[in-house]
CSV table of C-alpha atoms in Angstrom, one decimal:
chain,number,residue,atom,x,y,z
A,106,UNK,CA,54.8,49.9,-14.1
A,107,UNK,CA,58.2,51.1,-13.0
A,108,UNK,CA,60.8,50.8,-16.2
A,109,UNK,CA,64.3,50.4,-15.8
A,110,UNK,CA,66.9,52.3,-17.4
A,111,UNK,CA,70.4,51.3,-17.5
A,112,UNK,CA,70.0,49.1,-14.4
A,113,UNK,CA,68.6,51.9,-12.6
A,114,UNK,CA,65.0,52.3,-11.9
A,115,UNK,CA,63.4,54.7,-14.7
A,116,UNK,CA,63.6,58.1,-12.8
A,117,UNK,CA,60.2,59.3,-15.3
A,118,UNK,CA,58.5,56.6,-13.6
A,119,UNK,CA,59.3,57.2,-10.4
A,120,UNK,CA,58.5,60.7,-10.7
A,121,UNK,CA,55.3,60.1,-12.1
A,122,UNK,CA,54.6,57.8,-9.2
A,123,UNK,CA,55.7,59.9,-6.4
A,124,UNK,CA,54.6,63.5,-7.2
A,125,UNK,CA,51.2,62.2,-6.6
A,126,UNK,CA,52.0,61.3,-2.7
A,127,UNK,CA,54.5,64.3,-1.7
A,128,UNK,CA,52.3,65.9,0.7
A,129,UNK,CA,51.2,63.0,1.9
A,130,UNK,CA,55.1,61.4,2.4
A,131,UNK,CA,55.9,65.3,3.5
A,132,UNK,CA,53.1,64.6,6.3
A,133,UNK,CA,54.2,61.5,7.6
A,134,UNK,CA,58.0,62.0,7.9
A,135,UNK,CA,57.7,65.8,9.4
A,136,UNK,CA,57.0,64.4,12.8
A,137,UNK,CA,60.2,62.5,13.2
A,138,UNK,CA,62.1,65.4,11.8
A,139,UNK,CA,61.3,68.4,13.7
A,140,UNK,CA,64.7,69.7,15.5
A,141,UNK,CA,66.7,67.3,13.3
A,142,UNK,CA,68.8,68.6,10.1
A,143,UNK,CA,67.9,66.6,7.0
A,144,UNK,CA,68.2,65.4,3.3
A,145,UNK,CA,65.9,64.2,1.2
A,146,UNK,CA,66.7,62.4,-2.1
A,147,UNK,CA,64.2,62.4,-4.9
A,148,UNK,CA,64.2,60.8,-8.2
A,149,UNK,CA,63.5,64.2,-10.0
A,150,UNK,CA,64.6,67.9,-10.0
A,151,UNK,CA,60.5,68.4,-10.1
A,152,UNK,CA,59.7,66.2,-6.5
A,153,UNK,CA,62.8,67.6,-4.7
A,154,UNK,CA,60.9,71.4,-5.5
A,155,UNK,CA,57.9,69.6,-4.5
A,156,UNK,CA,59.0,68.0,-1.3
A,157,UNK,CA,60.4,71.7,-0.4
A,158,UNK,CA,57.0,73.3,-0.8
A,159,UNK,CA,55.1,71.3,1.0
A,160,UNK,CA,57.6,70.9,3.9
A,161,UNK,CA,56.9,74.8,3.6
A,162,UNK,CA,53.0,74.5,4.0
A,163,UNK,CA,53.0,72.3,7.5
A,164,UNK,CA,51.3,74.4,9.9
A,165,UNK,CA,51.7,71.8,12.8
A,166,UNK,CA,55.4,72.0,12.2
A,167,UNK,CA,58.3,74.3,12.0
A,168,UNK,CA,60.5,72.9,9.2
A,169,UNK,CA,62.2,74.7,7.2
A,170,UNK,CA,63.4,73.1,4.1
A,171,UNK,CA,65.1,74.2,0.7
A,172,UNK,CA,65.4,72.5,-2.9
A,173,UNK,CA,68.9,72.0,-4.5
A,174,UNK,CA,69.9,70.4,-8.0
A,175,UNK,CA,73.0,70.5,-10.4
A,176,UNK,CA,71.4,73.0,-12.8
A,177,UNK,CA,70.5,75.8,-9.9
A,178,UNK,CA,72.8,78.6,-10.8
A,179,UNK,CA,73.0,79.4,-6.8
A,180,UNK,CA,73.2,76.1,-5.5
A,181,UNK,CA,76.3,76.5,-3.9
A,182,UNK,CA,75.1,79.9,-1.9
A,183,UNK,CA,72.0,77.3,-1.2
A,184,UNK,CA,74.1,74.3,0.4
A,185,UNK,CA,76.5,76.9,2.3
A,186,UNK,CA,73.2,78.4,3.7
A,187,UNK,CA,72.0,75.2,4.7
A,188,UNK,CA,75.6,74.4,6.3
A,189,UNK,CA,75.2,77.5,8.1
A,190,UNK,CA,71.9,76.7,9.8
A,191,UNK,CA,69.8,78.9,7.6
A,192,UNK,CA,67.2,76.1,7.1
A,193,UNK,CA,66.6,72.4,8.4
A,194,UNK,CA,66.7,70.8,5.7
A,195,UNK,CA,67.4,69.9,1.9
A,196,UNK,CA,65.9,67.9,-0.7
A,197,UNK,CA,68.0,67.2,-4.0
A,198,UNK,CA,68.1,64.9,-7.1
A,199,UNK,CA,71.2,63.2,-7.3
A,200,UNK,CA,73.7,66.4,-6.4
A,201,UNK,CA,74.4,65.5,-2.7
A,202,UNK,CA,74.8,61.5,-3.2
A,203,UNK,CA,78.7,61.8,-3.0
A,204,UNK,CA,80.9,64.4,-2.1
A,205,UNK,CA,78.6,66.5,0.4
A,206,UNK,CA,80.0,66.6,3.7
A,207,UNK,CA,77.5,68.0,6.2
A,208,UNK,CA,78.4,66.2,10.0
A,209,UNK,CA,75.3,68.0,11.4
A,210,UNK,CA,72.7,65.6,9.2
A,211,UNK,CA,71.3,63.8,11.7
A,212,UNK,CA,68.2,62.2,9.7
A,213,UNK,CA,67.8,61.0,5.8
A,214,UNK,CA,64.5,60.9,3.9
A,215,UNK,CA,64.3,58.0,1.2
A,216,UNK,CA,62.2,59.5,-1.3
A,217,UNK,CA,64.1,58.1,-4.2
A,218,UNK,CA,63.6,54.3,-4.5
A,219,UNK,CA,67.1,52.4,-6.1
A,220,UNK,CA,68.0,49.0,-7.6
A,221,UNK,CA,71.8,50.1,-6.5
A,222,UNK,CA,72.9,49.1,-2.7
A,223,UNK,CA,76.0,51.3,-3.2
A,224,UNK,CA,74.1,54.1,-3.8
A,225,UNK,CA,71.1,53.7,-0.9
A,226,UNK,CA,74.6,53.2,0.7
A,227,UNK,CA,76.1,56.6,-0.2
A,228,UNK,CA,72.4,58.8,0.5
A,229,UNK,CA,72.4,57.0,4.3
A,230,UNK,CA,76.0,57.4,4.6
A,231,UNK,CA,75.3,61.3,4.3
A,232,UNK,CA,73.7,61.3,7.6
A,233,UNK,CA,76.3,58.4,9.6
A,234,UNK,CA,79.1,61.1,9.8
A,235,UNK,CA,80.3,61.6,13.6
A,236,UNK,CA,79.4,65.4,14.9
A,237,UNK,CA,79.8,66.7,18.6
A,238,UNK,CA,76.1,66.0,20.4
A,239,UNK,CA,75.5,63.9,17.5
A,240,UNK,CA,73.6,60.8,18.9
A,241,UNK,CA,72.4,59.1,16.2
A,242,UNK,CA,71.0,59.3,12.4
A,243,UNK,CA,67.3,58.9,11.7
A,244,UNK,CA,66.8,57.1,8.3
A,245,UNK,CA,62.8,57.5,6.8
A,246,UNK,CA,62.3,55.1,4.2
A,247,UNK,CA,59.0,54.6,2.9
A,248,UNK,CA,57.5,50.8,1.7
A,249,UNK,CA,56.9,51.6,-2.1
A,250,UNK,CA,54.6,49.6,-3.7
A,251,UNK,CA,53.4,49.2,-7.3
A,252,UNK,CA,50.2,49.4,-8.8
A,253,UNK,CA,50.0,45.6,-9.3
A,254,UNK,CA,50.5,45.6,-4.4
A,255,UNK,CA,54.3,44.5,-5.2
A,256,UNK,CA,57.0,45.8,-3.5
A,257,UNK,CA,58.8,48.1,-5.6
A,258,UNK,CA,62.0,48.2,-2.8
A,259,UNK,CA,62.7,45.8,-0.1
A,260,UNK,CA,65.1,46.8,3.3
A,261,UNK,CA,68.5,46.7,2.4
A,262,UNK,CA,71.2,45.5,4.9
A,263,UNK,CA,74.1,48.0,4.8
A,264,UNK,CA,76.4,46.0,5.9
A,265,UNK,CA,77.1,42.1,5.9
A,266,UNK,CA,77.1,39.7,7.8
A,267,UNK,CA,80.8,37.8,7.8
A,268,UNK,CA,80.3,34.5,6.1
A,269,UNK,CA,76.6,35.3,4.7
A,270,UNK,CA,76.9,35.6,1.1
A,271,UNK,CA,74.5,39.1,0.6
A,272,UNK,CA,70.9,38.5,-0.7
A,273,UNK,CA,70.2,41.0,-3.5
A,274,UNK,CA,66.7,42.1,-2.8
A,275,UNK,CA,66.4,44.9,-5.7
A,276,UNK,CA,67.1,41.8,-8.4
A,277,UNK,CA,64.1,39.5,-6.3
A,278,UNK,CA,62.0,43.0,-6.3
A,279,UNK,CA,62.5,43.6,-10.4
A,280,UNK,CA,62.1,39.6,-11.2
A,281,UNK,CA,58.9,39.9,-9.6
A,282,UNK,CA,58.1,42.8,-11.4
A,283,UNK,CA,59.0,41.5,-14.8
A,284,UNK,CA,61.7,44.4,-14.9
């Protein structure tokens, strides 16, 4: 069961859930992200190091990919290498939600469920800025489930329609979990 914490899915449990599947997710998303540069977000410092590693043991793919969090000591030599081009992409706990700027992200990995639209707002929102050759921004989301088959995280709308009132479908999601 997936806790909640301040409002906020439990990142523990999330983590716990997840580490178990990285390869797997890793495998699934690489083939949609090969040529494109990318950010994953994870719930924990621990999955963003895993999703690195095993983007770096794909041997059908070239992607090259890098871990980042608030505590590195280097991270800022890390994001200015990834803004350079140095590698494809970057995977991160909570660091590159808001005030990152790279225009070249050109695809987003959802690897870090949320209860909050604003912030599944902000992570996408990474990847929508407008770059020359820039066509579009590939979003990867993935249709977590609990233990119990119930959706842990429903599609979001990020924007509304004029008139509809927004259905909140993280507060549907945790009612039916009992969160």
């Amino acid at each position: 069961k997936i806790r909640t914490t301040a409002g906020e899915f439990n990142a523990g449990d999330l983590e716990e859930a997840i580490r178990p599947h990285v390869q797997e997710l890793v495998n699934e998303a690489a083939p949609y992200l090969e040529g494109r540069r990318f950010l994953v977000f994870t719930p924990d410092v621990g999955s963003a190091d895993a999703v690195a590693s095993a983007f770096r043991s794909l041997r059908r793919y070239t992607i090259r990919c890098r871990s980042v969090c608030g505590a590195d000591a280097d991270r800022a030599e890390t994001v200015a290498r990834f803004k350079a081009g140095e590698f494809d992409g970057l995977a991160n706990c909570n660091l590159l939600t808001e005030g990152f700027d790279e225009p070249s992200v050109d695809a987003i990995v959802m690897l870090r469920p949320t209860r909050s639209r604003s912030l599944f707002v902000q992570m996408v929102g990474r990847g929508l800025r407008l770059y020359p050759g820039k066509r579009n921004c590939r979003v990867i989301g993935f249709n977590w489930r609990t233990f119990e088959g119930k959706e842990l995280v429903h599609p979001v709308r990020l924007w509304d329609e004029p008139g509809k009132p927004h259905p909140d479908p993280y507060l549907k999601a945790a009612r039916e979990l009992g969160v």
